[in-house]
Short mmCIF file of C-alpha atoms and ligand atoms in Angstrom, two decimals:
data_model
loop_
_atom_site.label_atom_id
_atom_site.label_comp_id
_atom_site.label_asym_id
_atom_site.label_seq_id
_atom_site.Cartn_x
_atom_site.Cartn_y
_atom_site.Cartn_z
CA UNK A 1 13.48 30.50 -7.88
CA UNK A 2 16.66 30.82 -5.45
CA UNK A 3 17.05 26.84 -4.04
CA UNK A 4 17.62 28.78 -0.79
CA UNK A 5 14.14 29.59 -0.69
CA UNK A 6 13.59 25.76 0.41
CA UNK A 7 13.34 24.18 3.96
CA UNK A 8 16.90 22.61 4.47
CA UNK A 9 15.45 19.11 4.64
CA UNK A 10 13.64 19.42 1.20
CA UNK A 11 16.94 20.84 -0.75
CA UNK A 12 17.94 17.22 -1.57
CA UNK A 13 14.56 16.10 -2.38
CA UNK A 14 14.06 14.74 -5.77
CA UNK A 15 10.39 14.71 -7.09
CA UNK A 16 8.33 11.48 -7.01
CA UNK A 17 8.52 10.82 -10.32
CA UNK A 18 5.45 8.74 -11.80
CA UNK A 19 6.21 7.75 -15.41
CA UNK A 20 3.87 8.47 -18.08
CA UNK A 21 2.14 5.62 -19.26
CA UNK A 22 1.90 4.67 -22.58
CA UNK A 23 1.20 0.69 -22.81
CA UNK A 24 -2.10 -0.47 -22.62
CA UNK A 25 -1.66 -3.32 -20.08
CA UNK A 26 -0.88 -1.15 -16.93
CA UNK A 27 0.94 -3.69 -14.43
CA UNK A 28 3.06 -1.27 -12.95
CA UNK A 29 0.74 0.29 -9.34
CA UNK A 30 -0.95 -2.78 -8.48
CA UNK A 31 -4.18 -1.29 -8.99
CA UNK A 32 -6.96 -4.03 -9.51
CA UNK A 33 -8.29 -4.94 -12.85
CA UNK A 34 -11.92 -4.47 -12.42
CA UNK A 35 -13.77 -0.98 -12.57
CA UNK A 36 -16.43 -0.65 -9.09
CA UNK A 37 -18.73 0.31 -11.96
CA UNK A 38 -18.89 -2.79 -13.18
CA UNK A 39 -20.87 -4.00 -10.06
CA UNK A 40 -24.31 -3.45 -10.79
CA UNK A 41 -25.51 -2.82 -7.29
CA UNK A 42 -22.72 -0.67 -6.86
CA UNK A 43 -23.04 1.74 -9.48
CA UNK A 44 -27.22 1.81 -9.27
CA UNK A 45 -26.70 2.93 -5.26
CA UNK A 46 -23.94 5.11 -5.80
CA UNK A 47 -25.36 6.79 -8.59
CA UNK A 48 -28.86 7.36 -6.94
CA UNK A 49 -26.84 8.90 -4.10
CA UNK A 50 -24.94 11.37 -5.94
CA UNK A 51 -27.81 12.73 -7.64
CA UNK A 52 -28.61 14.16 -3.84
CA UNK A 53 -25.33 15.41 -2.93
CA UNK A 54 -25.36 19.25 -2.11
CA UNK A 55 -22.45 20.72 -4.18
CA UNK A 56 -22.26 23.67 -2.16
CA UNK A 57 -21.80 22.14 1.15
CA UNK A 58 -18.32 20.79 2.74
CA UNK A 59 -18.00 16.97 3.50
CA UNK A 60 -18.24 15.73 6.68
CA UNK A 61 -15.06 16.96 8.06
CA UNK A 62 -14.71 13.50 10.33
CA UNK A 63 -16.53 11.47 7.51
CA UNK A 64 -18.76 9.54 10.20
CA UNK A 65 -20.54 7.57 7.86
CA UNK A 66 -17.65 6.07 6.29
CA UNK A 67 -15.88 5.55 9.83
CA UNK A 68 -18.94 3.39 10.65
CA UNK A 69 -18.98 1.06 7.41
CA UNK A 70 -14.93 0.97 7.67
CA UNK A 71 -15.07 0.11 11.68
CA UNK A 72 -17.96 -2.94 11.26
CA UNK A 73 -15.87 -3.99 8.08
CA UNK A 74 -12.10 -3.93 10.30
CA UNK A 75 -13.93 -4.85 13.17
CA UNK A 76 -13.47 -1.76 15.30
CA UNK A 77 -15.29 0.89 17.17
CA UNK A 78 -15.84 4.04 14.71
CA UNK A 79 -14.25 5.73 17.15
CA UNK A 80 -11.15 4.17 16.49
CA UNK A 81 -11.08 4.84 12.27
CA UNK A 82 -9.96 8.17 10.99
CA UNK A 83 -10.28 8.51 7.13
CA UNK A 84 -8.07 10.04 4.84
CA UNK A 85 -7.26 10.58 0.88
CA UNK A 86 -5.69 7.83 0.27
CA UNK A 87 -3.65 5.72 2.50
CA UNK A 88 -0.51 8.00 1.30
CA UNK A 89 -2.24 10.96 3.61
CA UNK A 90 -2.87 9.02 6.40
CA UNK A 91 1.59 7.97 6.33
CA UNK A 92 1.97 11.73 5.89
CA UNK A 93 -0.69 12.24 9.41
CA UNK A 94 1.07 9.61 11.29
CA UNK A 95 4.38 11.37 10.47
CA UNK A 96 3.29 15.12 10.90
CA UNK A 97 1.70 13.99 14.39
CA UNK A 98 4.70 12.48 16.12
CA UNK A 99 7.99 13.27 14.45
CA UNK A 100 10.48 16.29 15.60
CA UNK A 101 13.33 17.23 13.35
CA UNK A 102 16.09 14.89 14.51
CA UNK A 103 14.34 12.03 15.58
CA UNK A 104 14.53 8.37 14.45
CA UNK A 105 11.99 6.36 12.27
CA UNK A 106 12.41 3.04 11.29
CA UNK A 107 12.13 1.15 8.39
CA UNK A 108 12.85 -2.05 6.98
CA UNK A 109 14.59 -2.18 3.35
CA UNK A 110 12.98 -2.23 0.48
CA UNK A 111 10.05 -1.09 0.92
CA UNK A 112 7.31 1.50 0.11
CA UNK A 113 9.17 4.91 -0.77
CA UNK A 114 6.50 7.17 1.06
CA UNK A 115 7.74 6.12 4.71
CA UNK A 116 11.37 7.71 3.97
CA UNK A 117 10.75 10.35 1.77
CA UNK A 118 8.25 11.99 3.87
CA UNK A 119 9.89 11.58 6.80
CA UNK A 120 13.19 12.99 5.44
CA UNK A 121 11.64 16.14 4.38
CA UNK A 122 10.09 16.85 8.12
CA UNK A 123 14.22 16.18 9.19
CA UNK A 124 13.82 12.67 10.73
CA UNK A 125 16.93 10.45 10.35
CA UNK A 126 15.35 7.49 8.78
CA UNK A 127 17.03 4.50 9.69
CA UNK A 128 16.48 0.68 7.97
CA UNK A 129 16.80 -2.83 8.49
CA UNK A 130 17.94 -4.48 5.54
CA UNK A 131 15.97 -7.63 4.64
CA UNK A 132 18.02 -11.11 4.65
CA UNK A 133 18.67 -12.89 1.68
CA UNK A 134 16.17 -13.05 -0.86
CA UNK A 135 13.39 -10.36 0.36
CA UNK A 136 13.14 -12.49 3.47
CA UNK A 137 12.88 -9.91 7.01
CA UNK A 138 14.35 -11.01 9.59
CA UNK A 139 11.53 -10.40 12.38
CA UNK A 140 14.27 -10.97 15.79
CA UNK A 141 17.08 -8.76 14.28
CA UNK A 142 13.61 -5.91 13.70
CA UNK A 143 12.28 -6.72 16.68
CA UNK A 144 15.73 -6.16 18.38
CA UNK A 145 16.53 -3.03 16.95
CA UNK A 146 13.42 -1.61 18.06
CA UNK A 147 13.98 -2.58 21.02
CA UNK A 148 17.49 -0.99 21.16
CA UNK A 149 16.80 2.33 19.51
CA UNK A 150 13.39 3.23 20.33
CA UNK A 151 12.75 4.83 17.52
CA UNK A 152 9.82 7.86 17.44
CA UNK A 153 7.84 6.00 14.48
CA UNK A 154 8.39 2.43 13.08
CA UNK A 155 6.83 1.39 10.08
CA UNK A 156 5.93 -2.38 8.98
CA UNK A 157 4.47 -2.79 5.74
CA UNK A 158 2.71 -6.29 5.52
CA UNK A 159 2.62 -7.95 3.14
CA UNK A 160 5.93 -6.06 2.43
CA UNK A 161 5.79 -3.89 -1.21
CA UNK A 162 7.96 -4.79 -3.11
CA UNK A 163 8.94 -7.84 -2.07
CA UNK A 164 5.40 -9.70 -1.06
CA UNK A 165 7.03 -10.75 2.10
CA UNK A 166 4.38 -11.46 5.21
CA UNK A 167 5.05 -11.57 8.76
CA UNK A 168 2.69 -13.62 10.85
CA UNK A 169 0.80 -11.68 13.68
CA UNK A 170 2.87 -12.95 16.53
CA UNK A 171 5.72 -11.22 14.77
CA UNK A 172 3.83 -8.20 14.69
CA UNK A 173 3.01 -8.34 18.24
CA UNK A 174 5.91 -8.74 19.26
CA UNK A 175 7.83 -5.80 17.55
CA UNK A 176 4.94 -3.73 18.84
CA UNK A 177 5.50 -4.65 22.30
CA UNK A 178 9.15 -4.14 21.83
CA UNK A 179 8.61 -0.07 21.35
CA UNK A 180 7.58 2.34 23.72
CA UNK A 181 6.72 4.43 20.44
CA UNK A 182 3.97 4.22 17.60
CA UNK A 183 4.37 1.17 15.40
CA UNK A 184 2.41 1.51 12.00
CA UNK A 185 1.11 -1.58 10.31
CA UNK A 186 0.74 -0.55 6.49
CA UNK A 187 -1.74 -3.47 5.33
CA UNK A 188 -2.62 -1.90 2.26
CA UNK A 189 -2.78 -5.50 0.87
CA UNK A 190 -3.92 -7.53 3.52
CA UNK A 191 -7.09 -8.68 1.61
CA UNK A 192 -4.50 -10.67 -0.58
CA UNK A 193 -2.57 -11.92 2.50
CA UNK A 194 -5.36 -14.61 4.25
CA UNK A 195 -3.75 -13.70 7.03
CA UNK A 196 -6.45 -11.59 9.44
CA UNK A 197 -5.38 -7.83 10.14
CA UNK A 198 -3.24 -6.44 12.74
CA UNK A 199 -6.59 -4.55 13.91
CA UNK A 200 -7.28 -7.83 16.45
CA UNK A 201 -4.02 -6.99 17.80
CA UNK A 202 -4.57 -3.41 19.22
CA UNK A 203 -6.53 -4.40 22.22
CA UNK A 204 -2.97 -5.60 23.63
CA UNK A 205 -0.79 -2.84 21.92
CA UNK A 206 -2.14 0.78 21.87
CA UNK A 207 1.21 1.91 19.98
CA UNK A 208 -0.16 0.09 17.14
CA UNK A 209 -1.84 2.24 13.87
CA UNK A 210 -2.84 0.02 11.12
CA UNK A 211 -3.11 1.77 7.55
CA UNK A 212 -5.75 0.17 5.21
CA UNK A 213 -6.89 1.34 1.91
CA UNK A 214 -9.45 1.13 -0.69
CA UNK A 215 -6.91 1.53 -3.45
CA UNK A 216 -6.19 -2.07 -3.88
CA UNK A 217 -8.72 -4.69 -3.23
CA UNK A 218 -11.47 -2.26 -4.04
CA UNK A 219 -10.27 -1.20 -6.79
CA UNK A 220 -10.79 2.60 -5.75
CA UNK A 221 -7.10 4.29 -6.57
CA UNK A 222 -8.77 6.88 -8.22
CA UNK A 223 -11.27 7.87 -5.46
CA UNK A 224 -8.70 8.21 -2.68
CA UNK A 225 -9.71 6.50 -0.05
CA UNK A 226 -7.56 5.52 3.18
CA UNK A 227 -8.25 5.23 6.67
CA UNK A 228 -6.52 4.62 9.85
CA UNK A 229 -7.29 1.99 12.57
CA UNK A 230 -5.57 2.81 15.96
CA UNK A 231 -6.85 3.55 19.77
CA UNK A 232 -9.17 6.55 20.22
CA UNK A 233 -6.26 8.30 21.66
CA UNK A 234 -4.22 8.13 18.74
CA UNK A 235 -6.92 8.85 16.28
CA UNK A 236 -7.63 11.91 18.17
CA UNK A 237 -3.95 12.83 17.77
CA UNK A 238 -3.92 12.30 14.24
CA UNK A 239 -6.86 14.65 13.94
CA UNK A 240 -4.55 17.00 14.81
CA UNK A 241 -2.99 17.46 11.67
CA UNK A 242 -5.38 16.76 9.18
CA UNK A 243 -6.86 19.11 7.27
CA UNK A 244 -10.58 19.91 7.77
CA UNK A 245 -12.07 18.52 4.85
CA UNK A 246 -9.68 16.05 3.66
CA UNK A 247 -11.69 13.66 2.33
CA UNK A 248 -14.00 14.80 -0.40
CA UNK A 249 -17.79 14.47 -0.33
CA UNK A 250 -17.71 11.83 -3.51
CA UNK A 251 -14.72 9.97 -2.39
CA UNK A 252 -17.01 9.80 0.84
CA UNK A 253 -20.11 8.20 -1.01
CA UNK A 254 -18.16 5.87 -3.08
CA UNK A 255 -16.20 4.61 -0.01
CA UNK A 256 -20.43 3.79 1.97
CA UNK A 257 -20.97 2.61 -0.77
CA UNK A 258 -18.34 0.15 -1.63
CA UNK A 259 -17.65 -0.94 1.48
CA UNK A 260 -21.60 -1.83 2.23
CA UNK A 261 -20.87 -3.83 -0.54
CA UNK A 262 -17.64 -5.53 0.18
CA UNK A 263 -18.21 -9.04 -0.03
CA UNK A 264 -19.35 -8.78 -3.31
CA UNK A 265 -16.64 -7.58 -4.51
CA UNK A 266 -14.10 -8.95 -2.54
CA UNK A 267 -15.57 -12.66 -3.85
CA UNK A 268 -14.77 -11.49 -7.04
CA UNK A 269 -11.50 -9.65 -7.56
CA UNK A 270 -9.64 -11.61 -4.48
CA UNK A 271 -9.62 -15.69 -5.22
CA UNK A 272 -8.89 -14.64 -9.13
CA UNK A 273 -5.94 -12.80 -8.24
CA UNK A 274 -4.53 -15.01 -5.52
CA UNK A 275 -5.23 -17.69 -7.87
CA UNK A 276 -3.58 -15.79 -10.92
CA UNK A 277 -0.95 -14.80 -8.64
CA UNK A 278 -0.57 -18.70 -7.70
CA UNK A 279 -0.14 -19.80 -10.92
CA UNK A 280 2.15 -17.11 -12.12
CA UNK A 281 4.79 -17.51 -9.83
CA UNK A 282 4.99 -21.40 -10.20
CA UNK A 283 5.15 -21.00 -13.82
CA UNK A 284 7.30 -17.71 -13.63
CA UNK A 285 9.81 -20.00 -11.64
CA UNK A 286 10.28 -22.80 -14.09
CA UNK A 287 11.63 -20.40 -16.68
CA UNK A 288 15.22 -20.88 -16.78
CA UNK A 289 17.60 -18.02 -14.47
CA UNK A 290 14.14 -16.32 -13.70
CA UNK A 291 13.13 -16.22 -10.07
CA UNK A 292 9.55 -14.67 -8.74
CA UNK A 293 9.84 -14.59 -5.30
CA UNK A 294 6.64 -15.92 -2.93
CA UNK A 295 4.37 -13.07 -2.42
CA UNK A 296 1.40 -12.69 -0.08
CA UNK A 297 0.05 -9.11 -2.42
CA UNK A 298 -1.14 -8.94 -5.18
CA UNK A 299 2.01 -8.27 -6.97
CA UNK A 300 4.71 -10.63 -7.71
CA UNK A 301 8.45 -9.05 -7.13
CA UNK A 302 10.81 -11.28 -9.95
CA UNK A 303 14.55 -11.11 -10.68
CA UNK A 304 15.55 -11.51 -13.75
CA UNK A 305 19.46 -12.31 -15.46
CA UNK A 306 19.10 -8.89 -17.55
CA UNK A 307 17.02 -5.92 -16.22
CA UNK A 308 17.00 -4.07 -19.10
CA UNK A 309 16.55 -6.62 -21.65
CA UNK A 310 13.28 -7.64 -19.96
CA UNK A 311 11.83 -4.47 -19.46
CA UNK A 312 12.15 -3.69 -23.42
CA UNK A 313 10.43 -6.88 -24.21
CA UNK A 314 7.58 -6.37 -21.68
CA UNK A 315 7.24 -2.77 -23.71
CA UNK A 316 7.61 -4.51 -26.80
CA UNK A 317 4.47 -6.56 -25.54
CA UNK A 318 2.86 -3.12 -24.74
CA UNK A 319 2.88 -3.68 -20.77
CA UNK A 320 3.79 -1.27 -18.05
CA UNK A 321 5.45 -2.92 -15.41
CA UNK A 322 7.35 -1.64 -12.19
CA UNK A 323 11.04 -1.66 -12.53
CA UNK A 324 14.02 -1.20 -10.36
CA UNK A 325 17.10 -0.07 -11.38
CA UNK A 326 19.47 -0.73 -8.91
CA UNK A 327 20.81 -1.79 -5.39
CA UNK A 328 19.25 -4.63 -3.93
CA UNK A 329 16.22 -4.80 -6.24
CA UNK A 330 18.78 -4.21 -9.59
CA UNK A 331 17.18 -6.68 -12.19
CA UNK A 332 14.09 -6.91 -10.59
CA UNK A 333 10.55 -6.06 -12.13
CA UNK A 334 7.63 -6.14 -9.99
CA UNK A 335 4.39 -7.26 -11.58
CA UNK A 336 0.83 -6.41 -10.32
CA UNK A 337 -1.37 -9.64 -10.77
CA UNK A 338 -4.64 -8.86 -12.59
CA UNK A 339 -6.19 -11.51 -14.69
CA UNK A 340 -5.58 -15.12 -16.54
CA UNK A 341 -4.96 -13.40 -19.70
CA UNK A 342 -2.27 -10.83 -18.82
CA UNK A 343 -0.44 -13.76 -16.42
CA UNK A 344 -0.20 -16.19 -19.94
CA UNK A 345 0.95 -13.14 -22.31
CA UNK A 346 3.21 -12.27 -19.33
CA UNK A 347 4.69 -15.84 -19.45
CA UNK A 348 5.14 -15.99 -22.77
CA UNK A 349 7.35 -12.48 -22.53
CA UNK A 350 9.46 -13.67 -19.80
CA UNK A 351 10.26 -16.63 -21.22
CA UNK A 352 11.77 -14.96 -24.33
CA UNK A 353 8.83 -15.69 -26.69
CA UNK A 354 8.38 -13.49 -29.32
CA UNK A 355 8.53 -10.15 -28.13
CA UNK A 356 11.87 -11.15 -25.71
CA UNK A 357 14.65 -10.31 -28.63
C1 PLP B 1 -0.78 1.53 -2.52
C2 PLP B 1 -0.18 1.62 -1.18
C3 PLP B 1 -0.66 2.46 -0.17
C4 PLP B 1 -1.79 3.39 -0.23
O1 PLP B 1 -2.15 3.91 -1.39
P1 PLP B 1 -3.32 4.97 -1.44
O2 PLP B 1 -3.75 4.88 -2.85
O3 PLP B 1 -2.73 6.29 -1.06
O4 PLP B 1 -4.39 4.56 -0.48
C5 PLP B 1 -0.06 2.43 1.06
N1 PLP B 1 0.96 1.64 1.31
C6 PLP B 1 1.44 0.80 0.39
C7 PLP B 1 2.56 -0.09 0.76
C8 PLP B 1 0.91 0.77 -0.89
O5 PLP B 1 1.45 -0.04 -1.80
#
């Protein structure tokens, strides 16, 4: 293999490297805690379901019984939904869609890796806002700089991973009517926000895309299931680029099927972890030197005197947990919220109890 073989703007690529897992309390993706299977009415429907599923036929190649159940539960048109394998594809759609070699797309800093690294490799010149102090964005210095530089693509994650940071709507609004250009809305956790979605804004801004996925709230990550929310115009466009049959024909039953059954299981998994999540920050930010910052996710982001030192003790205590190593987020470990349990053994680690040495 000759490293000349590669497009120019993958040569400096390094691989998204996903650590091995080897604890048994796995913190570290902000997945949920509970299994879909555990909902009785899920599991009954989705098995009877699959037992009919032809094998040797492709899925729905626009997966319009999925669009439906996603539209009534976003409140859109079905029209306006375009689902894809996982929420990851439908960054890498949005991207692919609009984005010449050379052009701009926005960020603010940190957040979610995919924006930047996929956009690198198709030769954009990603470009980001840092956040003020303490995770907090700045929403008139974004909103500015959109306005200035027009970039091709600006992305928005809210609630903000890794920090937890929310903007309110108006903020969004306003950024989106600063651009000329698409403006995505990654609300990946907005379940965990109780702030309503973006989606009520794109009746006023057509530039806007929101990206929403099952991965979280659901508890799906392993089914793959994403979807866009945008105008019919841009859904159309993004159609451009997907693949044919990018959404398997299970992934497309589970996702009817959980999502005709969303309150359920919303009630469920959402107040326990915004309650957990609650009470482990308040308690998180008594320790002494330890500081979890607000977060609107289902994750809390927390700085800690000694990086290193912490993350030993949390493997000491057999959990998996998201850590940074340097920059701005050196000495801080980002903790998905799961359940009561975890948050008091989590507590007890940070605090230097008896797995801290
Ligand atoms: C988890 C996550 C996604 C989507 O994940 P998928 O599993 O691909 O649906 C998108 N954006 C952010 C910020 C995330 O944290």
């Amino acid at each position: 293999m000759n490293n000349r073989w590669l497009r120019d703007t993958i040569r400096n690529l390094e691989p998204y490297a996903v650590p091995v897992v080897r604890e048994s309390i796995v913190i570290n993706a902000n997945e949920s805690p509970y299994n879909i299977f555990d909902f009785p009415a899920v599991r009954a429907e989705f098995f009877s379901r699959l037992r009919s599923l032809a094998s040797n036929r492709y899925p729905d190649p626009m997966a319009q019984e999925l669009c439906a159940v996603l539209a009534a539960y976003a409140g859109a048109a079905p029209d306006q939904i375009l689902a894809g394998n996982g929420g990851d594809e439908i960054i890498g759609l949005v991207l692919h869609t609009f984005v010449n070699p050379g052009d701009d797309v926005l960020i603010h800093s940190p957040t979610f890796d995919v924006y930047g690294i996929v956009a690198a490799s198709l030769g954009a010149n990603v470009c980001a806002v840092p956040d003020d102090h303490d995770f907090q964005r700045n929403a008139d210095v974004f909103r500015k700089t959109v306005h200035a530089m027009q970039p091709k693509v600006t992305f928005i994650c809210n609630p903000n991973n890794p920090t937890g940071h929310l903007w309110p709507l108006e903020d969004i609004a306003a950024i989106a009517a600063a651009s000329d250009n698409p403006v995505v809305v990654d609300e990946a956790y907005v379940e965990f926000s109780g702030q309503d979605s973006a989606v009520s804004l794109l009746k006023k801004h057509d530039n806007l895309i929101i990206i929403r996925t099952l991965s979280k709230a659901f508890g799906l990550a392993g089914f793959r299931i994403g979807y866009a929310v945008a105008g019919k115009r841009v859904i159309n466009a993004l159609t451009l680029t997907k693949e044919a049959y990018n959404l398997n024909s299970v992934s497309q039953l589970m996702g009817i099927v959980a999502v005709g059954h969303s309150e359920e299981i919303l009630r469920q998994t959402v107040p326990t972890v915004v309650a957990n999540r609650t009470y482990l920050t308040a308690e998180l930010n008594r320790l002494e030197g330890i500081r979890a910052y607000d977060s609107a996710a289902n994750f809390i982001l927390v700085k800690v005197p000694d990086g290193p030192a912490v993350t030993a003790a949390l493997k000491r205590a057999d959990i998996c947990a998201r850590v940074y190593g340097d920059g701005v987020l050196a000495d801080c470990i980002r903790i998905s919220v799961t359940t009561r349990e975890v948050a008091e053994l989590l507590i007890t680690v940070f605090s230097g109890g008896k797995h801290y040495a």
